[in-house]
Coordinates of C-alpha atoms in Angstrom, one line a residue:
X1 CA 0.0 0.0 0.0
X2 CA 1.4 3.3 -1.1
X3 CA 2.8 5.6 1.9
X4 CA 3.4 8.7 2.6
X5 CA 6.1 11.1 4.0
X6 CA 6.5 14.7 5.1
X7 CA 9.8 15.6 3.4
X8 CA 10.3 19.0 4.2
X9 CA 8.7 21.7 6.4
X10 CA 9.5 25.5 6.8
X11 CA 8.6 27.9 9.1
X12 CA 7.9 32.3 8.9
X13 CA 7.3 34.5 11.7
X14 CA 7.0 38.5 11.1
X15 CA 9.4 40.7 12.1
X16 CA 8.2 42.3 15.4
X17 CA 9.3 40.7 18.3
X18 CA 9.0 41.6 21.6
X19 CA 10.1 39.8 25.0
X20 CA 7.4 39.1 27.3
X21 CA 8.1 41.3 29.7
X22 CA 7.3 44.4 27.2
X23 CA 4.0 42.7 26.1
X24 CA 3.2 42.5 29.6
X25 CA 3.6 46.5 30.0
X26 CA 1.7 46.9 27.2
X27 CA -1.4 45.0 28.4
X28 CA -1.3 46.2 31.8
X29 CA -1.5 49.8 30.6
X30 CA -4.3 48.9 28.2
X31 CA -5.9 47.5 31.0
X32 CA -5.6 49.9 33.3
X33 CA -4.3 48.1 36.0
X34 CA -3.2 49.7 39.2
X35 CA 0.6 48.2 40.6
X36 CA -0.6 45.5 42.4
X37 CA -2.3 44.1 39.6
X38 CA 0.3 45.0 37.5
X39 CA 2.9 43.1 39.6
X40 CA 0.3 40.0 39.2
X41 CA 0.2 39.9 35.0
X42 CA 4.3 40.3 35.3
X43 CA 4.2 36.7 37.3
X44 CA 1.8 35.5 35.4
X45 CA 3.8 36.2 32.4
X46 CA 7.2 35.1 33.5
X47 CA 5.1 31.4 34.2
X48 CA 4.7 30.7 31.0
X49 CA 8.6 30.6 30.3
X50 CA 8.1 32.4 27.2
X51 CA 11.2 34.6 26.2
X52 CA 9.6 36.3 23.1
X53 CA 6.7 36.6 21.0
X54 CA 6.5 37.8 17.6
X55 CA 3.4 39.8 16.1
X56 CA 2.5 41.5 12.5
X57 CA 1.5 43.8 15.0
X58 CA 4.6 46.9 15.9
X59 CA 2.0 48.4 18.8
X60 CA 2.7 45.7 21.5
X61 CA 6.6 47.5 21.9
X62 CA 5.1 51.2 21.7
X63 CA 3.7 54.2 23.4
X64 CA 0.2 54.4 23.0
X65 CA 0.8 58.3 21.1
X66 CA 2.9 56.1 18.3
X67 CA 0.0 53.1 17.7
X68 CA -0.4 52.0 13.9
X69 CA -3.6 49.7 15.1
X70 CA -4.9 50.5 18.1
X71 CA -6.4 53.8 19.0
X72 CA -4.1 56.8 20.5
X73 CA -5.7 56.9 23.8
X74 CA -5.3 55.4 27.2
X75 CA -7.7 52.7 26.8
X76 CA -7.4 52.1 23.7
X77 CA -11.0 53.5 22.4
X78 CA -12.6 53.2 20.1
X79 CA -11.6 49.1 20.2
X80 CA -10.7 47.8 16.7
X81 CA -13.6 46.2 15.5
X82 CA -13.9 42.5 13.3
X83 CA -13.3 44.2 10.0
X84 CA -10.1 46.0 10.9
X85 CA -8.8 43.1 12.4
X86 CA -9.6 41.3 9.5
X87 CA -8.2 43.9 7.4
X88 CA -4.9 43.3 9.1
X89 CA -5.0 39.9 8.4
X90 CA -5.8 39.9 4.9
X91 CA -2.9 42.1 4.2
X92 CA 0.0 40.3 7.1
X93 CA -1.4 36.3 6.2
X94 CA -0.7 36.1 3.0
X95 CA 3.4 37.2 2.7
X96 CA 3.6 35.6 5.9
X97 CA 2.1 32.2 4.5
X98 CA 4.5 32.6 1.2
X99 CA 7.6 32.8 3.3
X100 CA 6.6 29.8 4.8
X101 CA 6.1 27.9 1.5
X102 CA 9.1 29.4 0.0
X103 CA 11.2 28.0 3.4
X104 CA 9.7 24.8 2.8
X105 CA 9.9 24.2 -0.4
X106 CA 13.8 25.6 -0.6
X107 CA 14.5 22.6 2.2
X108 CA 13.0 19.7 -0.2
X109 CA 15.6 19.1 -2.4
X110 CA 14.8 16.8 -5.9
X111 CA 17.9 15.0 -6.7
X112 CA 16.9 14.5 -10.6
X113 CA 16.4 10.3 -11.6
X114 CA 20.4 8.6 -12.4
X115 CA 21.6 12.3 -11.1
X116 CA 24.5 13.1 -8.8
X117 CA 23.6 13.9 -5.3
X118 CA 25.4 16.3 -4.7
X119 CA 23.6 18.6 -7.1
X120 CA 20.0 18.6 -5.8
X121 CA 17.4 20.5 -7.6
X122 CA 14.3 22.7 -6.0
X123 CA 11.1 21.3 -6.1
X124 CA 9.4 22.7 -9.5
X125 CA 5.7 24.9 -8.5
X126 CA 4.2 23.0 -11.2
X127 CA 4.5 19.8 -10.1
X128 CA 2.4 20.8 -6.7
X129 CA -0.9 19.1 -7.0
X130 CA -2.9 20.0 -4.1
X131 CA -2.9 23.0 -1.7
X132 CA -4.2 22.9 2.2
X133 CA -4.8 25.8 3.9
X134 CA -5.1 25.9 7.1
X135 CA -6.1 28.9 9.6
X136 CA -8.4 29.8 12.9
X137 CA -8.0 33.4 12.7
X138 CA -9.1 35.2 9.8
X139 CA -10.7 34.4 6.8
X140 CA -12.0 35.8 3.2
X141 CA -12.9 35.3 0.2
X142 CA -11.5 34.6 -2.6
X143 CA -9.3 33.3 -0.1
X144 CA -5.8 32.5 1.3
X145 CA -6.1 29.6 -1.0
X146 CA -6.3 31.6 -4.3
X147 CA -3.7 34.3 -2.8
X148 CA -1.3 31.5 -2.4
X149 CA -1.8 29.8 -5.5
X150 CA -1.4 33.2 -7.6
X151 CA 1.9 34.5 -5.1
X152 CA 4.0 31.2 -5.6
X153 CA 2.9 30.7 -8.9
X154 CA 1.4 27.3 -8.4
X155 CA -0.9 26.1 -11.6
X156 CA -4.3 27.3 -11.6
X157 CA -5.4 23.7 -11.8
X158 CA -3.7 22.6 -8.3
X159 CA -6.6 21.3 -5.9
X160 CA -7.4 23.1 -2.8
X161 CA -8.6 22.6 0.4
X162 CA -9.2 25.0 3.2
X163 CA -9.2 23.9 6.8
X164 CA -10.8 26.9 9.2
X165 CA -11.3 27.6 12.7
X166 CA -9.9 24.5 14.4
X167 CA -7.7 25.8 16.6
X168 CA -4.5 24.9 17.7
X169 CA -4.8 21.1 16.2
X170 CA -5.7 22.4 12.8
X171 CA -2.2 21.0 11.0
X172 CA -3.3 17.7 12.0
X173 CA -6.2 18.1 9.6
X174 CA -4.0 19.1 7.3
X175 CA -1.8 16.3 7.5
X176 CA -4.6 13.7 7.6
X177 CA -6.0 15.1 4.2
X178 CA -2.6 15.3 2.4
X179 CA -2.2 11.5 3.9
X180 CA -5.4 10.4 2.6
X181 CA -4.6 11.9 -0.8
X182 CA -1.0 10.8 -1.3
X183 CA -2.2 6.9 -0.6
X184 CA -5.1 7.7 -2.9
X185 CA -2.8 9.2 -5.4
X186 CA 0.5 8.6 -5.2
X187 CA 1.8 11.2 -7.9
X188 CA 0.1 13.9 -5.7
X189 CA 2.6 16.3 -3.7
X190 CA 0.7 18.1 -1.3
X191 CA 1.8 21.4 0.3
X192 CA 0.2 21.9 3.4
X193 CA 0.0 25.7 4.8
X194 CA -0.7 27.0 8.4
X195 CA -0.5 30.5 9.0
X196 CA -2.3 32.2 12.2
X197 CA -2.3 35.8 13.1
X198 CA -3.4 35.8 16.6
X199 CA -1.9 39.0 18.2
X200 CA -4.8 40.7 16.2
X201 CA -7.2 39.1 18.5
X202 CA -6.3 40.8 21.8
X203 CA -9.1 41.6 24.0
X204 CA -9.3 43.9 26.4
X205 CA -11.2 42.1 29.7
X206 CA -9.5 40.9 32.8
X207 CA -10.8 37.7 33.2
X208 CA -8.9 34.9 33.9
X209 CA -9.1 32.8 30.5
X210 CA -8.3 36.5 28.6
X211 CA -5.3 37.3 30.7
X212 CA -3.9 33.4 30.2
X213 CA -5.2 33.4 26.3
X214 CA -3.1 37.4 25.9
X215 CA 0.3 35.9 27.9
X216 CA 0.7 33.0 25.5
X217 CA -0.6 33.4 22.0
X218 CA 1.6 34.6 19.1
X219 CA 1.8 35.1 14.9
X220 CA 3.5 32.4 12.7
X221 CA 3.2 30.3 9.3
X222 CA 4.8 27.3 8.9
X223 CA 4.3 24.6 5.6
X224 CA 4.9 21.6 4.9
X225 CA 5.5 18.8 1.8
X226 CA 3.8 15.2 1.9
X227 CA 4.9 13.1 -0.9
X228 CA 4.3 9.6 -1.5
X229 CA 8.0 9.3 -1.5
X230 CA 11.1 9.7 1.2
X231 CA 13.8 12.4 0.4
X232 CA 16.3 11.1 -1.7
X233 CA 19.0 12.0 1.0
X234 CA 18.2 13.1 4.4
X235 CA 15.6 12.5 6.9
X236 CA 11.7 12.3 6.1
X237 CA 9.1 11.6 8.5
X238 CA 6.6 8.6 7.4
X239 CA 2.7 9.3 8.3
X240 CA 2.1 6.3 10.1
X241 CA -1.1 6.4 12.1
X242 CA -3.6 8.9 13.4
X243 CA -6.1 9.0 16.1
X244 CA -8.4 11.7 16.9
X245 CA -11.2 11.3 20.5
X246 CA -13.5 14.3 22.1
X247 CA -13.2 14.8 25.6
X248 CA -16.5 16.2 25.9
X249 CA -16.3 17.4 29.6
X250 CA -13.7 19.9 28.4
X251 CA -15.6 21.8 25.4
X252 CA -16.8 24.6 28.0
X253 CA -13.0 25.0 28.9
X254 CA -11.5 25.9 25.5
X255 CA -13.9 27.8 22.7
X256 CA -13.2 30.1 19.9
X257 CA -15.7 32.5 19.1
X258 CA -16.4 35.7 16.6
X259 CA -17.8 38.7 18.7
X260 CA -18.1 42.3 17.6
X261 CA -14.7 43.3 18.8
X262 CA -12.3 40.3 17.2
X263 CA -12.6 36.5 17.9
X264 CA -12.7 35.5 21.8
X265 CA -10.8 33.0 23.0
X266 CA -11.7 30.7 25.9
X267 CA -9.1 28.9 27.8
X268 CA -9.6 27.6 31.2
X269 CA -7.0 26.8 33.6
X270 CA -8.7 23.5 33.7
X271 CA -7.0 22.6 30.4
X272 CA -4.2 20.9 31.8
X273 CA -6.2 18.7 34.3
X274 CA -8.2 17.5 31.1
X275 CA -5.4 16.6 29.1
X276 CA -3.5 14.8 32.0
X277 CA -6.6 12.8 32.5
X278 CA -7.6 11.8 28.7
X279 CA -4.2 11.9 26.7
X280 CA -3.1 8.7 28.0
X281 CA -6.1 6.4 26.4
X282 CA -6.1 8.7 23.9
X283 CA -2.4 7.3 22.9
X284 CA -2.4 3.9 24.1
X285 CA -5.4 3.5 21.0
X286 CA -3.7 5.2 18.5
X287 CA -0.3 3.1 19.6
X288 CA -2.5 0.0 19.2
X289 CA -3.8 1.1 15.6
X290 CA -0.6 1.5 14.6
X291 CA 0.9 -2.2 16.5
X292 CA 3.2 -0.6 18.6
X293 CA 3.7 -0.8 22.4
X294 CA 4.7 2.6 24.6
X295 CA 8.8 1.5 24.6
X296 CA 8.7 1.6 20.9
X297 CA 8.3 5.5 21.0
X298 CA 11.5 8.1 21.7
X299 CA 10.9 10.7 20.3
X300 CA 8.2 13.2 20.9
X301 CA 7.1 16.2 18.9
X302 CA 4.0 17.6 21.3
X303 CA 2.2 20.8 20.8
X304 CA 3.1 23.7 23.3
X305 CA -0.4 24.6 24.6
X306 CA 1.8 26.1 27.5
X307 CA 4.0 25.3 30.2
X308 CA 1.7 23.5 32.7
X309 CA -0.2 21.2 29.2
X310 CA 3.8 20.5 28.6
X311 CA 4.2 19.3 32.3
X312 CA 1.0 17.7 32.3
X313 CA 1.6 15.3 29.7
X314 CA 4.6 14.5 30.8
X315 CA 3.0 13.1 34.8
X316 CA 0.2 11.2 32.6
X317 CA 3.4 9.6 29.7
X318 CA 5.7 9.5 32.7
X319 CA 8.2 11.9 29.8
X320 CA 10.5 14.1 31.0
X321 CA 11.4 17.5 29.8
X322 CA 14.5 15.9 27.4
X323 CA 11.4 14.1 26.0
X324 CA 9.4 17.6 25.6
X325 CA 12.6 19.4 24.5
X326 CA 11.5 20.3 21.2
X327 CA 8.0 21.6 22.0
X328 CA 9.9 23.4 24.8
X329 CA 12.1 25.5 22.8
X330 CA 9.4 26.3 20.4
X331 CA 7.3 27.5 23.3
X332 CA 10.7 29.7 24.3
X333 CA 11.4 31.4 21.0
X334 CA 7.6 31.9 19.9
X335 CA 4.8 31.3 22.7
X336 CA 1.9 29.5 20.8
X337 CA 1.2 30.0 17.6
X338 CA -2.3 28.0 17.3
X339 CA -2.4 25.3 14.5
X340 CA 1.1 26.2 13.3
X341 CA 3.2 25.3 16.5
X342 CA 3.6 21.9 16.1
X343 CA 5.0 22.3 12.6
X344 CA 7.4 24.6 14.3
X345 CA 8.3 21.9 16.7
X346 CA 8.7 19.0 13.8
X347 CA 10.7 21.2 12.4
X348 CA 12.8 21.8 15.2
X349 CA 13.0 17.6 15.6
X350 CA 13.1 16.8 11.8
X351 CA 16.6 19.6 12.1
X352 CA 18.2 17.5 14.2
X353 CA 17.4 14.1 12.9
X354 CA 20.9 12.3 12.0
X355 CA 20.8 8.7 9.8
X356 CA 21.2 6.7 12.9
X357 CA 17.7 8.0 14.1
X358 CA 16.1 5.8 10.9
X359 CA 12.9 3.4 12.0
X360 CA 12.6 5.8 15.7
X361 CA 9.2 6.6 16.2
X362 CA 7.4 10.0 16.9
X363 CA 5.1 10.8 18.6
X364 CA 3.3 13.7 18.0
X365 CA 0.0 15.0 20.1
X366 CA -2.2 18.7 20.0
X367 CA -5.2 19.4 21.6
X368 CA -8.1 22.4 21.0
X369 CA -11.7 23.3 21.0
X370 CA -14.1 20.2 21.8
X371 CA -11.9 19.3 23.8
X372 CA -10.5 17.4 20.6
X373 CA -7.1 15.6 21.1
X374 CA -5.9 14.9 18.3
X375 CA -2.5 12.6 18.0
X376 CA 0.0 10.9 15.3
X377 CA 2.7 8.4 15.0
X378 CA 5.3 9.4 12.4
X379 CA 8.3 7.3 11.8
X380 CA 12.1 8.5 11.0
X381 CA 13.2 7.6 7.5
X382 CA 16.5 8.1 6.0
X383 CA 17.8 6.7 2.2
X384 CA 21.0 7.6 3.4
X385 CA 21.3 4.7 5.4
X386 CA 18.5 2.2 4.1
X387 CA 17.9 1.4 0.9
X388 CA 13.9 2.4 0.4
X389 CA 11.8 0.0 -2.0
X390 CA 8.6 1.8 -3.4

């Protein structure tokens, strides 16, 4: 049965960055705390064990008398409504999602049929059959899909498919449809983008799920390459198995909604006691699908909902943070960037993949709205060291 393999995966972020401490300054002024709530949000903040953010958005590092989005005064009134937020995002999504693409497709290397090696050639746009989108934070139409396919030059007759307002386990939509097409067609080469704006979502209310939902969210794009073929040298990552459940008791606990002032995001400190609590049935079925036990897994590529959904995975997997290092370091460098994150922390395990990691399994887990968990096991591949029969 034809398989397939995620060759190649690249990653954008826009150029704003600011360190958590400065985005903390800037929400506690918008929200007009006095200093002993400010002195709360800065601990709250420095939990997270974010170092950075980044944001299409220059206003989070800036005195409210130099804003570009928000409004000039002390509270930030008039409040940016839906359309200017979307706006913003139809005019940052798009270069943001090419960037990505471009990064992506630059890393999968074609080494042409009886060719030398050591003269690989790009991908070529017009072999790119099939186009996922993939995004929980803004949308038009014509859409991100047609944008893309007209800015990268991709044929007007490539298939697309557009995968909205899942949340932070979107890319494993994404992945499950560019698997299912590969197997059905295995001359397809899918390219698979994720791009979420979610700075442009900031509201400003001091409940607790707003002040968790401001500290941790971020902007990104990352895109990725399923083929029904490994790399021709380095690592790929096989699509082995995926498992998706509900965990219906948590759907009041994390919810994404459009009101008049931006979408709203819901996310109860509960979250981590939900995950602790399903995520291990949740992998020992998808484990069973796929006929292996917990000891054949090593390596683990989880998405960084935050600190304390890192830490509670690891008491219900019994993993420690080596295990988690990837999703940590992604959760450093960027804070959460919805249903692009765990691309970013592939990414950051598929970098430092060497041939002796061929056959390893990955596992790979991200969790949103529902409460859906959604999980994979992906296996390392490398021609370099094993000869690969189609």
């Amino acid at each position: 049965m034809p398989g397939s393999y995620l060759n190649a995966i690249g990653t954008a972020v826009p150029e704003h960055c600011f360190s958590q401490s400065q985005i903390a300054e800037f929400m506690a002024s918008a929200l007009r705390f006095d200093e002993a709530d400010r002195r709360r949000l800065r601990a709250l903040y420095r939990s997270t064990h974010i170092d950075q953010r980044h944001t299409v958005l220059p206003d989070y590092g800036r005195q409210p008398r130099d804003f570009e989005f928000y409004a000039n005064t002390p509270d930030l009134e008039p409040f940016p409504t839906v359309a200017q937020r979307m706006a913003v995002y139809r005019r940052e999504a798009l270069p943001l999602a090419v960037k990505a693409a471009n990064a992506c497709l630059s890393a999968r290397q074609a080494v042409p049929a009886g060719g030398d090696e050591d003269e690989p050639e790009d991908v070529d746009l017009g072999e790119i059959t099939h186009l996922i989108t993939v995004s929980c934070t803004g949308m038009y139409a014509p859409g991100l899909d047609i944008d893309l396919v007209n800015a990268l030059g991709l044929p007007t007759t490539v298939q697309r498919t557009a995968i909205n307002f899942m949340g932070c386990y979107g890319a494993f939509n994404g992945l499950k449809a560019a698997d299912a097409l590969v197997r059905a067609f295995p001359d397809a080469r899918v390219l698979v983008v994720c791009v979420e704006l979610c700075t442009i979502h900031f509201q400003k209310r001091r409940d607790d799920d707003f002040l968790l939902s401001n500290a941790l969210f971020a902007d990104g794009a990352a895109a990725a390459l399923v083929e029904s073929r490994p790399n021709e040298a380095g690592s790929s990552l096989a699509l082995r198995q995926f498992f998706c459940d509900l965990y219906p008791d948590g759907a009041p606990d994390m919810a994404w909604h459009v009101a008049d002032f931006g979408f709203e995001m819901t996310l109860s400190s509960y979250i981590p006691k939900l995950v602790r609590q399903g995520i291990g049935a949740l992998v020992e079925r998808l484990l069973d699908r796929a006929g292996l036990d917990r000891e054949a897994v090593s390596l683990y590529a989880m998405h960084p909902g935050g600190k304390a959904i890192l830490e509670a995975i690891e008491q219900a997997l019994s993993l420690t943070p080596h295990d988690n290092r990837h999703a940590y370091a992604v959760l450093r460098r960027y804070g959460n960037l919805s249903s692009a994150t765990v691309l970013f922390v592939l990414k950051n395990l598929l970098d430092e993949l060497t041939p002796a990691d061929a056959g390893r399994s990955v596992l790979s887990c991200a969790f949103g709205p529902g409460l859906t968990l959604e999980s994979a096991v992906l296996e390392v591949v490398n021609r370099d060291l094993e000869d690969f029969e189609g």
